Tab-separated table of C-alpha atoms in Angstrom:
chain	number	residue	atom	x	y	z
A	284	UNK	CA	243.235	256.146	-162.461
A	285	UNK	CA	241.078	253.379	-161.016
A	286	UNK	CA	238.032	255.194	-159.658
A	287	UNK	CA	236.578	254.773	-156.225
A	288	UNK	CA	233.450	252.994	-157.488
A	289	UNK	CA	235.518	250.626	-159.655
A	290	UNK	CA	237.645	249.607	-156.663
A	291	UNK	CA	234.632	248.918	-154.442
A	292	UNK	CA	232.664	247.210	-157.212
A	293	UNK	CA	235.468	244.760	-157.997
A	294	UNK	CA	235.788	243.912	-154.323
A	295	UNK	CA	232.082	243.249	-153.817
A	296	UNK	CA	231.670	241.397	-157.096
A	297	UNK	CA	234.393	238.972	-156.054
A	298	UNK	CA	232.721	238.316	-152.720
A	299	UNK	CA	229.377	237.558	-154.329
A	300	UNK	CA	230.953	235.332	-157.005
A	301	UNK	CA	232.347	233.065	-154.352
A	302	UNK	CA	229.050	232.614	-152.628
A	303	UNK	CA	227.230	231.062	-155.576
A	304	UNK	CA	229.893	228.716	-156.840
A	305	UNK	CA	229.281	224.982	-156.862
A	306	UNK	CA	232.218	224.547	-154.532
A	307	UNK	CA	230.807	227.047	-152.028
A	308	UNK	CA	227.119	226.358	-151.961
A	309	UNK	CA	226.984	224.197	-148.834
A	310	UNK	CA	224.956	220.973	-148.638
A	311	UNK	CA	226.578	219.465	-145.544
A	312	UNK	CA	223.549	219.411	-143.255
A	313	UNK	CA	224.591	216.520	-140.989
A	314	UNK	CA	227.009	213.615	-140.775
A	315	UNK	CA	224.294	211.145	-141.849
A	316	UNK	CA	223.175	213.383	-144.708
A	317	UNK	CA	226.793	213.767	-145.837
A	318	UNK	CA	227.373	210.019	-145.730
A	319	UNK	CA	224.231	209.439	-147.842
A	320	UNK	CA	225.109	212.142	-150.381
A	321	UNK	CA	222.006	214.125	-149.431
A	322	UNK	CA	219.824	211.196	-150.583
A	323	UNK	CA	217.475	211.297	-147.579
A	324	UNK	CA	214.454	212.981	-149.182
A	325	UNK	CA	211.966	210.171	-148.550
A	326	UNK	CA	212.690	209.152	-144.975
A	327	UNK	CA	213.765	210.939	-141.777
A	328	UNK	CA	216.113	209.323	-139.284
A	329	UNK	CA	217.077	212.378	-137.221
A	330	UNK	CA	216.180	216.076	-136.851
A	331	UNK	CA	218.402	217.096	-139.794
A	332	UNK	CA	215.203	216.489	-141.781
A	333	UNK	CA	214.785	220.259	-141.263
A	334	UNK	CA	217.668	220.711	-143.718
A	335	UNK	CA	216.968	217.968	-146.282
A	336	UNK	CA	213.157	217.652	-146.389
A	337	UNK	CA	211.063	219.067	-143.522
A	338	UNK	CA	207.999	217.085	-144.659
A	339	UNK	CA	209.719	213.943	-143.353
A	340	UNK	CA	209.680	215.409	-139.824
A	341	UNK	CA	206.375	213.552	-139.385
A	342	UNK	CA	208.399	210.299	-139.356
A	343	UNK	CA	209.803	211.321	-135.955
A	344	UNK	CA	208.067	210.979	-132.599
A	345	UNK	CA	208.474	212.851	-129.329
A	346	UNK	CA	211.289	215.389	-129.132
A	347	UNK	CA	214.407	214.870	-131.225
A	348	UNK	CA	217.531	217.042	-131.108
A	349	UNK	CA	220.469	216.697	-133.503
A	350	UNK	CA	223.683	218.672	-133.089
A	351	UNK	CA	227.096	218.445	-134.706
A	352	UNK	CA	229.522	219.959	-137.153
A	353	UNK	CA	231.342	219.424	-140.436
A	354	UNK	CA	234.945	220.507	-140.943
A	355	UNK	CA	236.150	221.496	-144.418
A	356	UNK	CA	239.745	221.897	-145.577
A	357	UNK	CA	239.919	222.894	-149.293
A	358	UNK	CA	243.141	223.358	-151.283
A	359	UNK	CA	244.410	223.321	-154.871
A	360	UNK	CA	247.541	224.011	-156.922
A	361	UNK	CA	247.538	227.256	-158.915
A	362	UNK	CA	249.083	228.119	-162.276
A	363	UNK	CA	249.343	231.566	-163.849
A	364	UNK	CA	250.285	231.657	-167.545
A	365	UNK	CA	251.535	228.088	-167.256
A	366	UNK	CA	253.805	228.741	-164.282
A	367	UNK	CA	253.035	226.889	-161.093
A	368	UNK	CA	252.460	229.102	-158.080
A	369	UNK	CA	251.846	228.530	-154.395
A	370	UNK	CA	249.025	226.255	-153.227
A	371	UNK	CA	245.692	227.875	-152.437
A	372	UNK	CA	245.148	226.744	-148.835
A	373	UNK	CA	242.918	228.746	-146.454
A	374	UNK	CA	243.088	226.190	-143.634
A	375	UNK	CA	240.248	224.391	-141.871
A	376	UNK	CA	236.681	225.681	-141.410
A	377	UNK	CA	233.975	224.492	-139.010
A	378	UNK	CA	230.331	224.345	-140.142
A	379	UNK	CA	227.965	223.805	-137.180
A	380	UNK	CA	224.432	222.399	-137.337
A	381	UNK	CA	221.668	222.348	-134.708
A	382	UNK	CA	218.179	220.905	-135.283
A	383	UNK	CA	215.014	220.337	-133.267
A	384	UNK	CA	211.929	218.229	-134.096
A	385	UNK	CA	208.924	218.370	-131.782
A	386	UNK	CA	205.846	216.164	-132.284
A	387	UNK	CA	202.602	218.121	-131.811
A	388	UNK	CA	198.951	217.085	-131.457
A	389	UNK	CA	196.704	216.525	-134.486
A	390	UNK	CA	199.479	215.039	-136.679
A	391	UNK	CA	201.579	218.230	-136.742
A	392	UNK	CA	205.358	218.371	-136.160
A	393	UNK	CA	207.374	221.521	-135.495
A	394	UNK	CA	210.952	221.788	-136.660
A	395	UNK	CA	213.754	224.294	-136.244
A	396	UNK	CA	217.110	224.243	-137.980
A	397	UNK	CA	220.309	226.288	-137.854
A	398	UNK	CA	222.966	225.471	-140.459
A	399	UNK	CA	225.184	227.145	-143.088
A	400	UNK	CA	223.912	227.325	-146.687
A	401	UNK	CA	226.908	229.202	-148.121
A	402	UNK	CA	230.584	229.345	-147.274
A	403	UNK	CA	233.965	230.144	-148.755
A	404	UNK	CA	237.550	230.378	-147.646
A	405	UNK	CA	240.352	231.129	-150.106
A	406	UNK	CA	243.864	232.337	-149.379
A	407	UNK	CA	246.790	232.997	-151.752
A	408	UNK	CA	250.276	234.158	-150.888
A	409	UNK	CA	250.588	237.935	-150.668
A	410	UNK	CA	252.761	238.641	-153.723
A	411	UNK	CA	251.194	236.230	-156.199
A	412	UNK	CA	250.638	237.621	-159.761
A	413	UNK	CA	246.846	237.892	-159.435
A	414	UNK	CA	246.717	239.672	-156.074
A	415	UNK	CA	244.923	242.501	-157.894
A	416	UNK	CA	241.937	240.123	-158.157
A	417	UNK	CA	242.042	238.667	-154.642
A	418	UNK	CA	244.418	237.621	-151.877
A	419	UNK	CA	242.087	236.349	-149.173
A	420	UNK	CA	238.326	235.930	-148.832
A	421	UNK	CA	236.060	234.519	-146.130
A	422	UNK	CA	232.297	234.177	-146.555
A	423	UNK	CA	229.701	232.751	-144.169
A	424	UNK	CA	226.002	232.320	-144.895
A	425	UNK	CA	223.941	230.936	-141.976
A	426	UNK	CA	220.218	230.153	-142.060
A	427	UNK	CA	217.680	229.941	-139.226
A	428	UNK	CA	214.823	227.785	-140.489
A	429	UNK	CA	211.516	227.130	-138.616
A	430	UNK	CA	209.230	224.531	-140.227
A	431	UNK	CA	205.772	223.099	-139.655
A	432	UNK	CA	204.962	219.646	-141.077
A	433	UNK	CA	201.550	217.987	-141.289
A	434	UNK	CA	200.682	214.326	-141.923
A	435	UNK	CA	197.687	214.363	-144.287
A	436	UNK	CA	197.465	210.572	-144.402
A	437	UNK	CA	199.647	207.753	-143.139
A	438	UNK	CA	201.560	207.926	-146.429
A	439	UNK	CA	201.487	211.625	-147.325
A	440	UNK	CA	203.034	214.578	-145.471
A	441	UNK	CA	203.609	218.234	-146.358
A	442	UNK	CA	205.523	221.116	-144.768
A	443	UNK	CA	206.134	224.860	-145.013
A	444	UNK	CA	208.825	227.026	-143.477
A	445	UNK	CA	210.860	230.238	-143.508
A	446	UNK	CA	214.593	230.768	-144.128
A	447	UNK	CA	216.074	233.712	-142.244
A	448	UNK	CA	219.582	234.289	-143.588
A	449	UNK	CA	222.659	235.943	-142.072
A	450	UNK	CA	225.384	236.571	-144.643
A	451	UNK	CA	228.851	238.034	-144.006
A	452	UNK	CA	231.945	238.585	-146.107
A	453	UNK	CA	235.532	239.703	-145.482
A	454	UNK	CA	238.004	240.207	-148.327
A	455	UNK	CA	241.492	241.566	-149.034
A	456	UNK	CA	243.052	242.345	-152.416
A	457	UNK	CA	245.719	244.575	-153.972
A	458	UNK	CA	244.063	246.527	-156.787
A	459	UNK	CA	246.006	248.322	-159.515
A	460	UNK	CA	245.788	252.103	-159.776
A	461	UNK	CA	245.843	252.655	-163.545
A	462	UNK	CA	245.292	255.346	-166.149
A	463	UNK	CA	245.574	255.094	-169.906
A	464	UNK	CA	246.675	251.467	-169.711
A	465	UNK	CA	249.585	252.225	-167.359
A	466	UNK	CA	250.014	251.205	-163.733
A	467	UNK	CA	250.953	253.887	-161.202
A	468	UNK	CA	250.520	252.133	-157.889
A	469	UNK	CA	248.938	249.361	-155.838
A	470	UNK	CA	245.915	250.019	-153.650
A	471	UNK	CA	245.319	247.574	-150.821
A	472	UNK	CA	241.592	247.029	-150.256
A	473	UNK	CA	239.706	245.554	-147.331
A	474	UNK	CA	235.963	245.090	-147.683
A	475	UNK	CA	233.820	243.764	-144.866
A	476	UNK	CA	230.055	243.647	-144.405
A	477	UNK	CA	226.850	241.713	-143.703
A	478	UNK	CA	223.120	241.797	-144.397
A	479	UNK	CA	222.074	242.294	-140.773
A	480	UNK	CA	220.014	239.056	-140.879
A	481	UNK	CA	217.155	241.029	-142.437
A	482	UNK	CA	216.538	238.892	-145.525
A	483	UNK	CA	214.310	235.849	-145.710
A	484	UNK	CA	212.715	233.373	-148.070
A	485	UNK	CA	210.323	230.441	-147.790
A	486	UNK	CA	210.223	226.773	-148.659
A	487	UNK	CA	207.627	224.033	-149.082
A	488	UNK	CA	208.081	220.291	-149.340
A	489	UNK	CA	206.221	217.016	-149.503
A	490	UNK	CA	206.908	213.351	-148.801
A	491	UNK	CA	204.988	210.292	-149.983
A	492	UNK	CA	205.254	206.576	-149.212
A	493	UNK	CA	204.546	204.798	-152.494
A	494	UNK	CA	204.927	201.362	-150.874
A	495	UNK	CA	206.232	200.052	-147.567
A	496	UNK	CA	209.731	200.051	-149.079
A	497	UNK	CA	209.668	202.993	-151.522
A	498	UNK	CA	209.276	206.643	-150.503
A	499	UNK	CA	210.063	209.953	-152.152
A	500	UNK	CA	210.160	213.671	-151.508
A	501	UNK	CA	210.259	217.045	-153.240
A	502	UNK	CA	211.342	220.408	-151.785
A	503	UNK	CA	211.146	223.892	-153.305
A	504	UNK	CA	213.156	226.852	-151.982
A	505	UNK	CA	212.155	230.363	-153.011
A	506	UNK	CA	214.263	233.275	-154.144
A	507	UNK	CA	215.776	235.455	-151.423
A	508	UNK	CA	216.216	239.133	-152.268
A	509	UNK	CA	219.049	240.421	-150.137
A	510	UNK	CA	221.038	243.601	-149.612
A	511	UNK	CA	224.546	243.239	-148.207
A	512	UNK	CA	225.958	246.380	-146.605
A	513	UNK	CA	229.663	246.854	-146.023
A	514	UNK	CA	232.508	249.316	-145.651
A	515	UNK	CA	235.482	249.593	-147.971
A	516	UNK	CA	238.868	250.676	-146.579
A	517	UNK	CA	241.834	251.363	-148.858
A	518	UNK	CA	245.449	252.424	-148.572
A	519	UNK	CA	248.320	252.757	-151.037
A	520	UNK	CA	250.685	249.822	-150.710
A	521	UNK	CA	253.348	251.062	-153.140
A	522	UNK	CA	254.146	253.047	-156.281
A	523	UNK	CA	255.459	251.916	-159.632
A	524	UNK	CA	257.952	254.792	-159.846
A	525	UNK	CA	259.220	253.794	-163.300
A	526	UNK	CA	255.715	254.065	-164.775
A	527	UNK	CA	255.089	257.404	-163.048
A	528	UNK	CA	258.413	258.805	-164.263
A	529	UNK	CA	257.796	257.614	-167.811
A	530	UNK	CA	254.400	259.324	-167.873
A	531	UNK	CA	255.785	262.616	-166.564
A	532	UNK	CA	258.784	262.453	-168.890
A	533	UNK	CA	256.434	261.935	-171.818
A	534	UNK	CA	254.632	265.162	-170.906
A	535	UNK	CA	257.890	267.114	-170.597
A	536	UNK	CA	259.129	265.933	-173.995
A	537	UNK	CA	255.814	266.922	-175.587
A	538	UNK	CA	256.212	270.419	-174.168
A	539	UNK	CA	259.710	270.729	-175.691
A	540	UNK	CA	258.669	269.435	-179.111
A	541	UNK	CA	258.382	272.962	-180.695
A	542	UNK	CA	262.122	273.476	-180.136
A	543	UNK	CA	262.979	270.517	-182.367
A	544	UNK	CA	262.479	272.753	-185.449
A	545	UNK	CA	265.472	274.750	-184.206
A	546	UNK	CA	267.613	271.615	-184.063
A	547	UNK	CA	267.151	271.112	-180.336
A	548	UNK	CA	266.272	267.416	-180.411
A	549	UNK	CA	266.250	264.712	-177.679
A	550	UNK	CA	269.744	263.457	-176.985
A	551	UNK	CA	271.499	266.673	-178.027
A	552	UNK	CA	273.415	268.726	-175.405
A	553	UNK	CA	271.252	271.785	-176.055
A	554	UNK	CA	268.071	269.759	-175.531
A	555	UNK	CA	269.286	268.563	-172.140
A	556	UNK	CA	270.096	272.129	-171.128
A	557	UNK	CA	266.614	273.304	-172.079
A	558	UNK	CA	265.146	270.296	-170.295
A	559	UNK	CA	267.016	270.989	-167.048
A	560	UNK	CA	266.537	274.741	-167.155
A	561	UNK	CA	262.876	274.814	-167.960
A	562	UNK	CA	261.648	271.667	-166.223
A	563	UNK	CA	264.293	270.659	-163.732
A	564	UNK	CA	262.223	271.899	-160.801
A	565	UNK	CA	258.860	270.925	-162.272
A	566	UNK	CA	259.819	267.316	-162.918
A	567	UNK	CA	260.060	266.075	-159.302
A	568	UNK	CA	256.912	268.046	-158.470
A	569	UNK	CA	255.064	266.314	-161.294
A	570	UNK	CA	256.165	262.944	-159.939
A	571	UNK	CA	254.979	263.936	-156.466
A	572	UNK	CA	251.653	265.095	-157.912
A	573	UNK	CA	251.215	261.727	-159.596
A	574	UNK	CA	251.854	259.997	-156.260
A	575	UNK	CA	249.344	262.248	-154.548
A	576	UNK	CA	246.803	261.397	-157.229
A	577	UNK	CA	247.134	257.722	-156.356
A	578	UNK	CA	246.808	258.566	-152.652
A	579	UNK	CA	243.690	260.706	-153.119
A	580	UNK	CA	242.146	258.103	-155.441
A	581	UNK	CA	242.586	255.450	-152.766
A	582	UNK	CA	241.230	257.656	-150.009
A	583	UNK	CA	238.164	258.506	-152.080
A	584	UNK	CA	237.277	254.810	-152.239
A	585	UNK	CA	236.732	254.673	-148.463
A	586	UNK	CA	233.118	254.597	-147.409
A	587	UNK	CA	229.884	252.646	-147.214
A	588	UNK	CA	228.944	250.247	-150.007
A	589	UNK	CA	226.121	247.798	-150.632
A	590	UNK	CA	225.071	245.161	-153.131
A	591	UNK	CA	221.546	244.157	-154.065
A	592	UNK	CA	221.131	240.656	-155.424
A	593	UNK	CA	218.648	237.809	-155.755
A	594	UNK	CA	219.618	234.385	-154.448
A	595	UNK	CA	218.221	231.718	-156.786
A	596	UNK	CA	215.322	229.343	-156.327
A	597	UNK	CA	215.975	225.601	-156.220
A	598	UNK	CA	214.109	222.322	-156.531
A	599	UNK	CA	215.234	219.093	-154.843
A	600	UNK	CA	213.825	215.640	-155.632
A	601	UNK	CA	214.716	212.247	-154.192
A	602	UNK	CA	213.764	208.610	-153.619
A	603	UNK	CA	214.598	206.112	-150.873
A	604	UNK	CA	214.223	202.356	-151.198
A	605	UNK	CA	214.604	199.617	-148.585
A	606	UNK	CA	215.989	196.692	-150.596
A	607	UNK	CA	215.947	194.493	-147.483
A	608	UNK	CA	215.534	195.094	-143.792
A	609	UNK	CA	219.249	195.920	-143.659
A	610	UNK	CA	220.088	197.465	-147.070
A	611	UNK	CA	218.785	200.963	-147.839
A	612	UNK	CA	219.365	202.969	-151.037
A	613	UNK	CA	218.766	206.625	-151.874
A	614	UNK	CA	219.095	209.086	-154.760
A	615	UNK	CA	218.594	212.847	-154.890
A	616	UNK	CA	218.957	215.663	-157.431
A	617	UNK	CA	219.072	219.423	-156.824
A	618	UNK	CA	218.359	221.942	-159.601
A	619	UNK	CA	219.338	225.554	-158.921
A	620	UNK	CA	218.364	228.454	-161.168
A	621	UNK	CA	221.650	230.327	-161.140
A	622	UNK	CA	220.714	231.877	-164.504
A	623	UNK	CA	218.442	234.296	-162.623
A	624	UNK	CA	221.612	236.140	-161.602
A	625	UNK	CA	222.112	237.925	-164.904
A	626	UNK	CA	223.255	241.201	-163.369
A	627	UNK	CA	224.453	242.565	-160.018
A	628	UNK	CA	223.582	246.081	-158.844
A	629	UNK	CA	225.998	248.016	-156.609
A	630	UNK	CA	225.339	251.137	-154.515
A	631	UNK	CA	228.753	252.735	-154.007
A	632	UNK	CA	230.350	255.719	-152.195
A	633	UNK	CA	229.376	259.079	-153.664
A	634	UNK	CA	225.964	257.804	-154.823
A	635	UNK	CA	227.557	256.018	-157.766
A	636	UNK	CA	225.658	252.929	-158.979
A	637	UNK	CA	227.207	250.170	-161.077
A	638	UNK	CA	225.559	247.238	-162.871
A	639	UNK	CA	227.731	244.204	-163.612
A	640	UNK	CA	226.672	241.380	-165.984
A	641	UNK	CA	227.359	237.773	-164.907
A	642	UNK	CA	225.546	235.455	-167.370
A	643	UNK	CA	225.513	232.375	-165.121
A	644	UNK	CA	224.089	228.953	-166.000
A	645	UNK	CA	221.617	226.710	-164.199
A	646	UNK	CA	223.310	223.786	-162.433
A	647	UNK	CA	222.579	220.304	-161.085
A	648	UNK	CA	223.815	218.413	-158.058
A	649	UNK	CA	223.154	214.650	-158.003
A	650	UNK	CA	223.793	212.288	-155.102
A	651	UNK	CA	223.538	208.517	-154.629
A	652	UNK	CA	223.821	206.802	-151.242
A	653	UNK	CA	223.580	203.392	-149.614
A	654	UNK	CA	223.318	202.309	-145.977
A	655	UNK	CA	223.766	198.805	-144.603
A	656	UNK	CA	222.906	197.772	-141.056
A	657	UNK	CA	225.851	195.634	-139.990
A	658	UNK	CA	224.069	194.950	-136.691
A	659	UNK	CA	220.979	196.334	-134.994
A	660	UNK	CA	223.157	199.121	-133.600
A	661	UNK	CA	225.853	199.684	-136.273
A	662	UNK	CA	225.218	201.121	-139.767
A	663	UNK	CA	227.728	201.650	-142.589
A	664	UNK	CA	227.030	204.328	-145.242
A	665	UNK	CA	228.653	205.265	-148.547
A	666	UNK	CA	227.788	207.828	-151.258
A	667	UNK	CA	228.842	209.619	-154.423
A	668	UNK	CA	227.893	213.183	-155.446
A	669	UNK	CA	228.411	215.103	-158.688
A	670	UNK	CA	228.263	218.876	-158.229
A	671	UNK	CA	228.144	221.031	-161.378
A	672	UNK	CA	229.891	224.415	-161.615
A	673	UNK	CA	227.369	227.101	-162.719
A	674	UNK	CA	229.751	230.015	-163.301
A	675	UNK	CA	230.656	231.502	-166.657
A	676	UNK	CA	234.304	230.915	-167.516
A	677	UNK	CA	234.423	234.442	-168.959
A	678	UNK	CA	233.214	236.309	-165.861
A	679	UNK	CA	235.151	234.535	-163.118
A	680	UNK	CA	237.492	235.352	-160.256
A	681	UNK	CA	240.431	233.618	-158.596
A	682	UNK	CA	238.454	233.422	-155.358
A	683	UNK	CA	236.529	230.677	-157.084
A	684	UNK	CA	238.861	228.039	-158.573
A	685	UNK	CA	236.747	226.860	-161.539
A	686	UNK	CA	235.571	223.297	-162.092
A	687	UNK	CA	232.987	220.659	-161.194
A	688	UNK	CA	233.227	218.556	-158.024
A	689	UNK	CA	233.150	214.804	-157.442
A	690	UNK	CA	232.535	213.811	-153.820
A	691	UNK	CA	232.940	210.394	-152.219
A	692	UNK	CA	231.876	209.919	-148.580
A	693	UNK	CA	231.736	207.064	-146.080
A	694	UNK	CA	230.047	207.055	-142.695
A	695	UNK	CA	229.394	204.962	-139.625
A	696	UNK	CA	226.383	205.276	-137.349
A	697	UNK	CA	226.019	203.785	-133.865
A	698	UNK	CA	222.620	203.598	-132.162
A	699	UNK	CA	222.793	203.573	-128.361
A	700	UNK	CA	219.057	203.727	-127.857
A	701	UNK	CA	218.135	207.277	-126.952
A	702	UNK	CA	221.423	208.525	-128.399
A	703	UNK	CA	222.599	208.027	-131.975
A	704	UNK	CA	226.119	209.027	-133.084
A	705	UNK	CA	227.226	209.317	-136.729
A	706	UNK	CA	230.726	209.968	-138.090
A	707	UNK	CA	231.505	210.624	-141.755
A	708	UNK	CA	234.506	211.422	-143.940
A	709	UNK	CA	234.239	212.877	-147.430
A	710	UNK	CA	236.893	213.512	-150.073
A	711	UNK	CA	236.068	216.228	-152.615
A	712	UNK	CA	237.871	216.133	-155.978
A	713	UNK	CA	237.704	219.427	-157.914
A	714	UNK	CA	238.321	219.094	-161.640
A	715	UNK	CA	241.053	221.343	-163.028
A	716	UNK	CA	239.867	224.158	-165.292
A	717	UNK	CA	241.311	227.352	-166.770
A	718	UNK	CA	239.990	230.892	-166.543
A	719	UNK	CA	240.882	234.085	-168.409
A	720	UNK	CA	241.339	237.346	-166.492
A	721	UNK	CA	242.383	240.875	-167.550
A	722	UNK	CA	243.965	243.467	-165.240
A	723	UNK	CA	243.550	247.250	-165.283
A	724	UNK	CA	246.323	247.735	-167.856
A	725	UNK	CA	244.647	245.402	-170.336
A	726	UNK	CA	247.063	242.529	-169.816
A	727	UNK	CA	245.457	239.099	-170.082
A	728	UNK	CA	246.239	236.185	-167.734
A	729	UNK	CA	245.413	232.497	-167.815
A	730	UNK	CA	244.574	231.131	-164.374
A	731	UNK	CA	244.421	227.370	-163.833
A	732	UNK	CA	243.578	225.257	-160.810
A	733	UNK	CA	244.724	221.637	-160.568
A	734	UNK	CA	244.672	218.820	-158.012
A	735	UNK	CA	241.881	220.460	-156.031
A	736	UNK	CA	240.934	218.579	-152.864
A	737	UNK	CA	238.804	219.150	-149.818
A	738	UNK	CA	238.585	216.916	-146.756
A	739	UNK	CA	235.192	216.939	-145.030
A	740	UNK	CA	234.929	215.322	-141.595
A	741	UNK	CA	231.582	215.416	-139.786
A	742	UNK	CA	230.048	214.247	-136.542
A	743	UNK	CA	226.403	214.401	-135.442
A	744	UNK	CA	224.737	213.309	-132.235
A	745	UNK	CA	220.996	212.786	-131.978
A	746	UNK	CA	219.093	212.543	-128.703
A	747	UNK	CA	215.447	211.472	-128.512
A	748	UNK	CA	213.477	212.441	-125.445
């Protein structure tokens, strides 16, 4: 029988997997940043510098406020063992962002940012073959980020800040209740929890103007040790009566085996008489007991659960170059040390602890952007981003359709003086990959995702006081 700690562990593992995936680590800090592919490390134009490189906050004067949102709508086709299934389509999600930059005396600038760093939404139809892994998952990771930047010289600025993170997850799946490689029932699980916004990390960054046209920046984000607390609720969705009956019948036949020496063998009339006489009443009771075992196993999985994990450190580097007064280019690269997540530790109901190996790989995200001032007020932007998938193909989950991402984005900015409005549209192509999974009975499945797309529409408005 699937134990209570196994049920909860599988649920929480799946939630954490989704958070770290390349497709679900969020980099959409603003409409302008999206349109430039994140290549804004060397120069600040609005208060979203809090998200991309807080050291560039010293480029801003007075009080600057930037607010907006990005909408994401991911989807992909699914295949299980070569057979096409329903489309994975969780609908549309809204990612808000709010930033403040305030110039201070003595060449200091204060910044404050609020934006999502992690997010996931996956939804499969209820009766799909891999519902035992996941049916529906929603994850939100929001960060409150105060920063203080200082201009050392006219060309060199530095900054330091904190990242206070609020992380929530909500997941449904239909786990298998198994014993000895046989399935006896389906246990519907619902796991929901958060970290109480108690976990924080820090970051430092710098920005340097090499020439009047060339500038660059570097930002380091620290590890964040976090503990997510949740509650797991389970209920039996249904029994596999044929498997239960076969198991009970196997036990009855074993008990009658000594009579075979007397010629009372399975299939003979005498055998059936012995079977009915000796075990006719016990048989339905044994079936009922097996059902009750599934029920009690599910009920025992109810209770508090938590997961301790370390979010990885990252290093971002970038350059910006003004080719002419109207043409501006940028490039940025993000390295994330996902390999630090070698193992996850779970605290489960009944004081049962479980350690789960992951064996992830470090990953890169590289973006290239260009902006052209069509007029003094109107700017056109275009970018390309390559986002590498860090997850091991041997320790995956269907909540995370595997594969790298290629992202193309265009944007348009309009400067009204005190108010600046930017719109952007991005199309995310997710490369199709396959993944091997094994259920509780030992059966192996091949999961494939193809034609993965996500539409990202963003708008930001900046007001300078």
